[in-house]
Short mmCIF file of C-alpha atoms in Angstrom, two decimals:
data_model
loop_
_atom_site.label_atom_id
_atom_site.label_comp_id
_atom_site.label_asym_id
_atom_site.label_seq_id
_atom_site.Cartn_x
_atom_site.Cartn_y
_atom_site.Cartn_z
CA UNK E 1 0.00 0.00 0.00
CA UNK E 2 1.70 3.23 -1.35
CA UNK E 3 1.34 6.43 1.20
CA UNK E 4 -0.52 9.34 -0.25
CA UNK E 5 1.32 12.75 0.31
CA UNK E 6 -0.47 16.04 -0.86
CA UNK E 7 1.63 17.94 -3.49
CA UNK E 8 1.24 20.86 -1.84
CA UNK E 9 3.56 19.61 0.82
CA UNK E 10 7.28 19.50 1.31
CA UNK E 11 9.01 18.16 4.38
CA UNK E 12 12.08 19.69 5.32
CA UNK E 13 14.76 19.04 7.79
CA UNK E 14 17.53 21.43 10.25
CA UNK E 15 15.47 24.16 8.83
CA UNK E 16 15.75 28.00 9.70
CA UNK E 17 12.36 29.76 9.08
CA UNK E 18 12.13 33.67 8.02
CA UNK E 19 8.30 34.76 7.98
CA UNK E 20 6.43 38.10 6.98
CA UNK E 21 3.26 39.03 7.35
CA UNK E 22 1.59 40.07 3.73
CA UNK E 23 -2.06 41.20 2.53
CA UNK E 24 -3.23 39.48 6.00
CA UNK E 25 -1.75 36.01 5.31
CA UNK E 26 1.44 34.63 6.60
CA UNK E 27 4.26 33.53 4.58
CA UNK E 28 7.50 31.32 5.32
CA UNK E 29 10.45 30.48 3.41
CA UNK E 30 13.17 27.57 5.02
CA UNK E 31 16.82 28.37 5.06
CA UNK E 32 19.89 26.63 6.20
CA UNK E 33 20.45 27.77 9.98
CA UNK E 34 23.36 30.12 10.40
CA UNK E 35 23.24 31.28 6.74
CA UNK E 36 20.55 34.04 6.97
CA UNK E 37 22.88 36.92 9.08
CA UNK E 38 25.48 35.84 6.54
CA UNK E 39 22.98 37.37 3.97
CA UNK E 40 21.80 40.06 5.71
CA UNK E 41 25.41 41.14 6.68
CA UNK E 42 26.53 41.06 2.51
CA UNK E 43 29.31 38.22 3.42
CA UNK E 44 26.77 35.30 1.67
CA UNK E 45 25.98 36.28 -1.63
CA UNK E 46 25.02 32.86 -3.43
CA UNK E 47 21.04 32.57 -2.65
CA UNK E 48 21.26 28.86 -2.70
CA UNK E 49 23.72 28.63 -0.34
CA UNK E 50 20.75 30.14 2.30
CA UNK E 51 17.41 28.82 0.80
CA UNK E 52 16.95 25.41 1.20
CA UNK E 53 14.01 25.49 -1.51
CA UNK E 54 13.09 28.48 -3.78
CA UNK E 55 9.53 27.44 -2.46
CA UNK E 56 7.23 30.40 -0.32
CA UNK E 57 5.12 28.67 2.09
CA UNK E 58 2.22 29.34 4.87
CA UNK E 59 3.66 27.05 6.87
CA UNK E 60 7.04 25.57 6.64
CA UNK E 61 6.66 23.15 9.58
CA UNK E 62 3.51 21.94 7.78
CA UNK E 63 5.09 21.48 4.31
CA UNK E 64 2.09 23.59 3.36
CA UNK E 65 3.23 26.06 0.43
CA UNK E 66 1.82 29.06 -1.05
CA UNK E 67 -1.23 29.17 -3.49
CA UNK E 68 0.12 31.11 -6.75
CA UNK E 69 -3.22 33.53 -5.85
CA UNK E 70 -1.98 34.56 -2.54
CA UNK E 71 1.44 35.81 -3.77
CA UNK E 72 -0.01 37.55 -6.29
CA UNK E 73 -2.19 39.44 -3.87
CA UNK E 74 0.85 40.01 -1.47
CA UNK E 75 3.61 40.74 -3.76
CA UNK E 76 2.55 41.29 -7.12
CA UNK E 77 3.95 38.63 -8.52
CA UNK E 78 4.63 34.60 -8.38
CA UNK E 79 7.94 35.06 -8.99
CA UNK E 80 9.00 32.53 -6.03
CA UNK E 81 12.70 33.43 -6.14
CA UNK E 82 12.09 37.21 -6.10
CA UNK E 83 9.58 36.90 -2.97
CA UNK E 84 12.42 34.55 -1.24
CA UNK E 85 14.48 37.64 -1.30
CA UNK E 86 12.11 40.04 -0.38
CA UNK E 87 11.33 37.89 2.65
CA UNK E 88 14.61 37.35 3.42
CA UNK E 89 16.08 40.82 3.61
CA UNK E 90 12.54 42.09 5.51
CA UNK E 91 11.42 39.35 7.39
CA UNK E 92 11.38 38.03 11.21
CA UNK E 93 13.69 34.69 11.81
CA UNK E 94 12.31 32.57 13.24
CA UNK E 95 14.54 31.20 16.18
CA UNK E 96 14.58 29.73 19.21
CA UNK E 97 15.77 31.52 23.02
CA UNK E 98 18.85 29.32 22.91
CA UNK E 99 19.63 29.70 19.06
CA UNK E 100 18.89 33.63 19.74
CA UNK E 101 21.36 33.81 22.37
CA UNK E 102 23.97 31.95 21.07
CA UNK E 103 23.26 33.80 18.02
CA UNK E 104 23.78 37.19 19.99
CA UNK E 105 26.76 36.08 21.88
CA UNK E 106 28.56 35.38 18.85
CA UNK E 107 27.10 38.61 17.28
CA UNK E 108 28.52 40.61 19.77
CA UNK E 109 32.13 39.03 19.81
CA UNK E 110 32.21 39.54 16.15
CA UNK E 111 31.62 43.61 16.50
CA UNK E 112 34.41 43.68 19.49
CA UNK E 113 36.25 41.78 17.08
CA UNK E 114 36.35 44.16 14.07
CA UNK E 115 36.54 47.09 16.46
CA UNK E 116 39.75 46.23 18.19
CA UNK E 117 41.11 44.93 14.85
CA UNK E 118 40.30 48.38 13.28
CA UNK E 119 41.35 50.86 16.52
CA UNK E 120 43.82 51.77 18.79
CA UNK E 121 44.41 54.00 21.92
CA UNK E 122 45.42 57.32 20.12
CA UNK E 123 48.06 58.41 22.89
CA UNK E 124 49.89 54.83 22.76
CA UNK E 125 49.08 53.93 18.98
CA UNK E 126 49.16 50.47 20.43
CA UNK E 127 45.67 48.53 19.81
CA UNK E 128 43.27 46.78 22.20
CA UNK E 129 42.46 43.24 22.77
CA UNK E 130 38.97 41.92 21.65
CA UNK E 131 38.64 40.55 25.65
CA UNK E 132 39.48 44.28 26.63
CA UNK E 133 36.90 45.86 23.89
CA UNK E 134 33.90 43.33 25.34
CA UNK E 135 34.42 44.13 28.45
CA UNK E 136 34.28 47.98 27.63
CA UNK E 137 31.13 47.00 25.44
CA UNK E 138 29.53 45.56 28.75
CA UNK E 139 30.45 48.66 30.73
CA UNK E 140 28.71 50.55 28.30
CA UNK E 141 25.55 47.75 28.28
CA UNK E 142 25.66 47.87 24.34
CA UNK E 143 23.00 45.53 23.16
CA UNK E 144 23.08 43.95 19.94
CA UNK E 145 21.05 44.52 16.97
CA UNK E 146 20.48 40.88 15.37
CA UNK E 147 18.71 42.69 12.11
CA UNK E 148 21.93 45.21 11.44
CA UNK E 149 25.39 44.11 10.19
CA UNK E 150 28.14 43.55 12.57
CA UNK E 151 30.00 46.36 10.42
CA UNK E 152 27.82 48.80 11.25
CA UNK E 153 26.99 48.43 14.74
CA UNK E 154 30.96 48.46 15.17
CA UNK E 155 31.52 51.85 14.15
CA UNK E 156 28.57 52.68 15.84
CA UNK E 157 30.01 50.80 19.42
CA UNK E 158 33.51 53.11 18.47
CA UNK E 159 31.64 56.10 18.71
CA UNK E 160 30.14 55.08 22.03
CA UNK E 161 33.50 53.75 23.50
CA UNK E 162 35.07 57.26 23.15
CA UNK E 163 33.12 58.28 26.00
CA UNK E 164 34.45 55.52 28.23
CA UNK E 165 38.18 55.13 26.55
CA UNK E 166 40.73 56.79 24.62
CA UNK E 167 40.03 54.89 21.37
CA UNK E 168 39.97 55.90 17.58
CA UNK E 169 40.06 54.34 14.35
CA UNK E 170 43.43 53.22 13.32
CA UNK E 171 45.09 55.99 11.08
CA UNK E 172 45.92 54.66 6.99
CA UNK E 173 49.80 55.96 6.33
CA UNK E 174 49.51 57.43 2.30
CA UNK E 175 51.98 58.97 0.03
CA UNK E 176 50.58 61.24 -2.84
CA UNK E 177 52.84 61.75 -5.72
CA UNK E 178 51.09 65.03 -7.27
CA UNK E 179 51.99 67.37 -10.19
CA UNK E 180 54.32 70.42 -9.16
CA UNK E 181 51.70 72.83 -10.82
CA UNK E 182 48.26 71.53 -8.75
CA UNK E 183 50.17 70.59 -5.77
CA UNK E 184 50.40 73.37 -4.24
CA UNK E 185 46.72 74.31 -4.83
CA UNK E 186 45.86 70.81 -3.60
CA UNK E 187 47.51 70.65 -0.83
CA UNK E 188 45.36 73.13 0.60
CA UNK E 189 42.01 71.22 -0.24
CA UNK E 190 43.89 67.89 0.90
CA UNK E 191 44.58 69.37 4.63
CA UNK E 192 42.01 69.57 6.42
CA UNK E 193 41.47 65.52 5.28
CA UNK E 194 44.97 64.66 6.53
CA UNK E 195 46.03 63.89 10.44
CA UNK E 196 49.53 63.97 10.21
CA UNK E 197 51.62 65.60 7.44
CA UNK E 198 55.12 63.13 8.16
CA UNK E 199 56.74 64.41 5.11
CA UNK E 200 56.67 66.69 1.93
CA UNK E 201 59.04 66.67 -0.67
CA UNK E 202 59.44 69.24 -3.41
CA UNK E 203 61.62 67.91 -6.55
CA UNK E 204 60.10 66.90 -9.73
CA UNK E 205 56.40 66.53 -8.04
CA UNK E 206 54.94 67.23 -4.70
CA UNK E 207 55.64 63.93 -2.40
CA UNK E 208 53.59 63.98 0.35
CA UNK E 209 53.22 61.16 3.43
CA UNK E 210 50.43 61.60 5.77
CA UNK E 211 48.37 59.42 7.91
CA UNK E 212 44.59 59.67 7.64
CA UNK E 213 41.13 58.73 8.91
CA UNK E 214 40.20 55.46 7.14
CA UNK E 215 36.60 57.05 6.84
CA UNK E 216 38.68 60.36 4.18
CA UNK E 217 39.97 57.98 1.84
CA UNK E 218 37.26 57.31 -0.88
CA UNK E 219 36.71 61.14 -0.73
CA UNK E 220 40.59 61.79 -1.23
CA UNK E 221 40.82 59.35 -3.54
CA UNK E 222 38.17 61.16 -5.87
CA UNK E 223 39.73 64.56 -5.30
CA UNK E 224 42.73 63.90 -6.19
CA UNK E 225 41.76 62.20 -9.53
CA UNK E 226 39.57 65.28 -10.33
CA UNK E 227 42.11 67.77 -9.45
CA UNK E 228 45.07 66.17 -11.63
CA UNK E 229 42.66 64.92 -14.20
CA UNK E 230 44.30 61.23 -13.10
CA UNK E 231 48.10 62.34 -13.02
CA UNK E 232 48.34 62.53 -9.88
CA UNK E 233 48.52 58.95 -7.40
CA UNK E 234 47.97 57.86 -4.22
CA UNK E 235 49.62 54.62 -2.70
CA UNK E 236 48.54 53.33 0.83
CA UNK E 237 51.76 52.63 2.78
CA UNK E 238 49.94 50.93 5.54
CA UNK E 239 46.45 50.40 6.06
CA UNK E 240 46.57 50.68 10.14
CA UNK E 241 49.42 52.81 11.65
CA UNK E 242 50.23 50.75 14.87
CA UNK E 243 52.81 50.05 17.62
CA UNK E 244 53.76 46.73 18.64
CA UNK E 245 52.26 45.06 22.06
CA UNK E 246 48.32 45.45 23.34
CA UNK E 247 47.33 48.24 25.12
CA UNK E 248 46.18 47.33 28.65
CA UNK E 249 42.99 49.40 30.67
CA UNK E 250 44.96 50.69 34.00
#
């Protein structure tokens, strides 16, 4: 005796669910646990790598998937693929209180992570350990945002830090190689942008090293291009500007 199962079902296993509400009716879609902040952060780009099926359902515990009618109504469209993203980027994971908090630890030693691998103390130049930067993130009570990249809410925990520590972004050292003629005229726009002028050299261009704010260089970049009409160049000498050994909270 063969058993019967409705085609409108589809059993899935070690499934993460991500539902929105839409037009009054409730849709699901099943992705592979631990993959959907991978999305959401931009470091998973390949869409099959997170879905488990390009299938929207009502309910995915159910196997009970979406009538064609209903997405139409909600999205405008049947296009399953295209309401898996939408879904995905704007929906509510579904998660347990352990898988949340495990989640959240790991979250949160991720963003003390990238913050003491992009800062230092400014007086020492020496950088802090992530075990120092969690424990100033706990003074502080930062609480994590599980629907916002770890990126951001890292320069957003810097800001907040430099009310508790001496702490800044790690300075990038340049060197600009610019033509005698603009260089001078550049120089000017170029200084309020720079930190640290550690040397300028006159001779057959204008040689300048400087260390900068990582957060100056995309706009230096472009006015430096504009200005020389592209004769001009900019190297980066070192992306972080550190001295050796961790710095230690007295």
């Amino acid at each position: 005796m063969s058993i019967f199962t409705p085609t409108n079902q589809i059993r899935l296993t070690n499934v993460a669910v991500v539902r929105m509400k839409r037009a009054g009716k409730r849709f699901e879609i099943a992705c592979y646990k631990n993959k959907v902040v991978g999305w959401r952060s931009g470091v998973e780009k390949d869409l099959d790598e997170v879905l488990q099926t390009h299938s929207v359902f009502v309910n995915v515990s159910k196997g009970q998937v979406a009538k064609k009618e209903d997405l139409i109504s909600a999205f405008g469209t049947d296009d399953q693929t295209e309401i898996c993203k939408q879904i995905l980027t704007k929906g509510e994971v579904q998660v347990s209180d352990k898988e949340r908090h495990t989640q959240l630890e790991q979250m949160f030693r991720d963003i003390a992570t990238i913050v003491a691998d992009k800062c230092v103390n400014p007086e020492t130049k020496r950088p802090y350990t992530v075990i120092l930067i969690e424990r100033a993130m706990k003074d502080i009570h930062y609480s994590v945002k599980p629907n916002k990249s770890t990126k951001q809410q890292a320069l957003e925990v810097i800001k907040q830090l430099k009310e508790k520590i001496k702490i800044e972004r790690a300075h990038m050292r340049l060197r600009f190689l610019l033509p005698l003629n603009e260089g001078k005229k550049l120089k000017e726009k170029l200084k309020p942008l720079m930190k640290v002028v550690e040397s300028e050299d006159y001779s057959q261009q204008l040689e300048i090293v400087c260390l900068i704010d990582p957060g100056c260089f995309r706009e230096i970049d472009e006015l430096i291009k504009k200005e020389t009409k592209g004769r001009g160049s900019l190297e980066v000498l070192s992306l972080k500007d550190v001295e050796e050994g961790d710095e230690k909270f007295e």
